[in-house]
XYZ file of C-alpha atoms in Angstrom:
69
model
C 0.000 0.000 0.000
C 1.333 3.427 -0.937
C 1.788 6.004 1.775
C -0.585 8.940 1.882
C 2.108 11.337 0.722
C 2.817 9.202 -2.355
C -0.894 9.143 -3.245
C -1.600 12.870 -2.887
C 1.666 14.422 -4.131
C 1.079 16.637 -7.202
C -2.712 16.397 -6.775
C -5.155 19.296 -6.369
C -7.380 19.406 -3.296
C -11.122 19.775 -3.804
C -11.699 20.730 -0.167
C -9.494 22.025 2.655
C -7.575 19.616 4.868
C -8.323 20.402 8.506
C -6.656 19.050 11.631
C -9.663 17.621 13.479
C -8.038 18.119 16.895
C -7.084 21.778 16.519
C -9.330 22.987 13.691
C -6.253 24.359 11.912
C -6.467 24.425 8.117
C -3.375 22.560 6.939
C -4.022 22.899 3.200
C -6.518 24.959 1.216
C -9.020 23.778 -1.393
C -7.538 24.246 -4.861
C -3.993 23.850 -3.568
C -1.676 21.596 -5.562
C 0.090 19.379 -3.025
C 3.885 19.518 -3.217
C 6.070 16.664 -1.992
C 6.894 18.747 1.101
C 3.231 19.507 1.879
C 2.273 15.841 1.338
C 4.979 14.758 3.777
C 3.901 17.364 6.355
C 0.253 16.225 6.141
C 1.311 12.622 6.634
C 3.603 13.602 9.537
C 0.698 15.528 11.120
C -1.274 12.290 11.197
C -3.721 13.291 8.479
C -4.536 10.018 6.784
C -8.167 10.221 5.837
C -10.850 12.521 4.449
C -8.618 14.031 1.781
C -10.425 14.842 -1.455
C -8.529 15.489 -4.657
C -9.721 16.563 -8.084
C -8.716 14.577 -11.139
C -9.082 16.735 -14.229
C -10.023 15.378 -17.621
C -10.672 17.272 -20.808
C -14.441 17.007 -20.308
C -15.128 16.352 -16.620
C -13.835 16.400 -13.050
C -13.600 13.395 -10.752
C -13.358 13.844 -6.994
C -11.449 11.092 -5.220
C -11.602 10.672 -1.449
C -8.811 8.982 0.452
C -10.159 7.500 3.643
C -8.511 5.123 6.026
C -10.097 1.763 6.711
C -10.226 0.826 10.359
Protein backbone atom coordinates (compact mmCIF):
# COMPACT_ATOMS: atom_id res chain seq x y z
CA UNK A 1 0.00 0.00 0.00
CA UNK A 2 1.33 3.43 -0.94
CA UNK A 3 1.79 6.00 1.78
CA UNK A 4 -0.58 8.94 1.88
CA UNK A 5 2.11 11.34 0.72
CA UNK A 6 2.82 9.20 -2.35
CA UNK A 7 -0.89 9.14 -3.24
CA UNK A 8 -1.60 12.87 -2.89
CA UNK A 9 1.67 14.42 -4.13
CA UNK A 10 1.08 16.64 -7.20
CA UNK A 11 -2.71 16.40 -6.77
CA UNK A 12 -5.15 19.30 -6.37
CA UNK A 13 -7.38 19.41 -3.30
CA UNK A 14 -11.12 19.78 -3.80
CA UNK A 15 -11.70 20.73 -0.17
CA UNK A 16 -9.49 22.03 2.65
CA UNK A 17 -7.58 19.62 4.87
CA UNK A 18 -8.32 20.40 8.51
CA UNK A 19 -6.66 19.05 11.63
CA UNK A 20 -9.66 17.62 13.48
CA UNK A 21 -8.04 18.12 16.89
CA UNK A 22 -7.08 21.78 16.52
CA UNK A 23 -9.33 22.99 13.69
CA UNK A 24 -6.25 24.36 11.91
CA UNK A 25 -6.47 24.43 8.12
CA UNK A 26 -3.37 22.56 6.94
CA UNK A 27 -4.02 22.90 3.20
CA UNK A 28 -6.52 24.96 1.22
CA UNK A 29 -9.02 23.78 -1.39
CA UNK A 30 -7.54 24.25 -4.86
CA UNK A 31 -3.99 23.85 -3.57
CA UNK A 32 -1.68 21.60 -5.56
CA UNK A 33 0.09 19.38 -3.03
CA UNK A 34 3.89 19.52 -3.22
CA UNK A 35 6.07 16.66 -1.99
CA UNK A 36 6.89 18.75 1.10
CA UNK A 37 3.23 19.51 1.88
CA UNK A 38 2.27 15.84 1.34
CA UNK A 39 4.98 14.76 3.78
CA UNK A 40 3.90 17.36 6.35
CA UNK A 41 0.25 16.22 6.14
CA UNK A 42 1.31 12.62 6.63
CA UNK A 43 3.60 13.60 9.54
CA UNK A 44 0.70 15.53 11.12
CA UNK A 45 -1.27 12.29 11.20
CA UNK A 46 -3.72 13.29 8.48
CA UNK A 47 -4.54 10.02 6.78
CA UNK A 48 -8.17 10.22 5.84
CA UNK A 49 -10.85 12.52 4.45
CA UNK A 50 -8.62 14.03 1.78
CA UNK A 51 -10.42 14.84 -1.46
CA UNK A 52 -8.53 15.49 -4.66
CA UNK A 53 -9.72 16.56 -8.08
CA UNK A 54 -8.72 14.58 -11.14
CA UNK A 55 -9.08 16.74 -14.23
CA UNK A 56 -10.02 15.38 -17.62
CA UNK A 57 -10.67 17.27 -20.81
CA UNK A 58 -14.44 17.01 -20.31
CA UNK A 59 -15.13 16.35 -16.62
CA UNK A 60 -13.83 16.40 -13.05
CA UNK A 61 -13.60 13.40 -10.75
CA UNK A 62 -13.36 13.84 -6.99
CA UNK A 63 -11.45 11.09 -5.22
CA UNK A 64 -11.60 10.67 -1.45
CA UNK A 65 -8.81 8.98 0.45
CA UNK A 66 -10.16 7.50 3.64
CA UNK A 67 -8.51 5.12 6.03
CA UNK A 68 -10.10 1.76 6.71
CA UNK A 69 -10.23 0.83 10.36
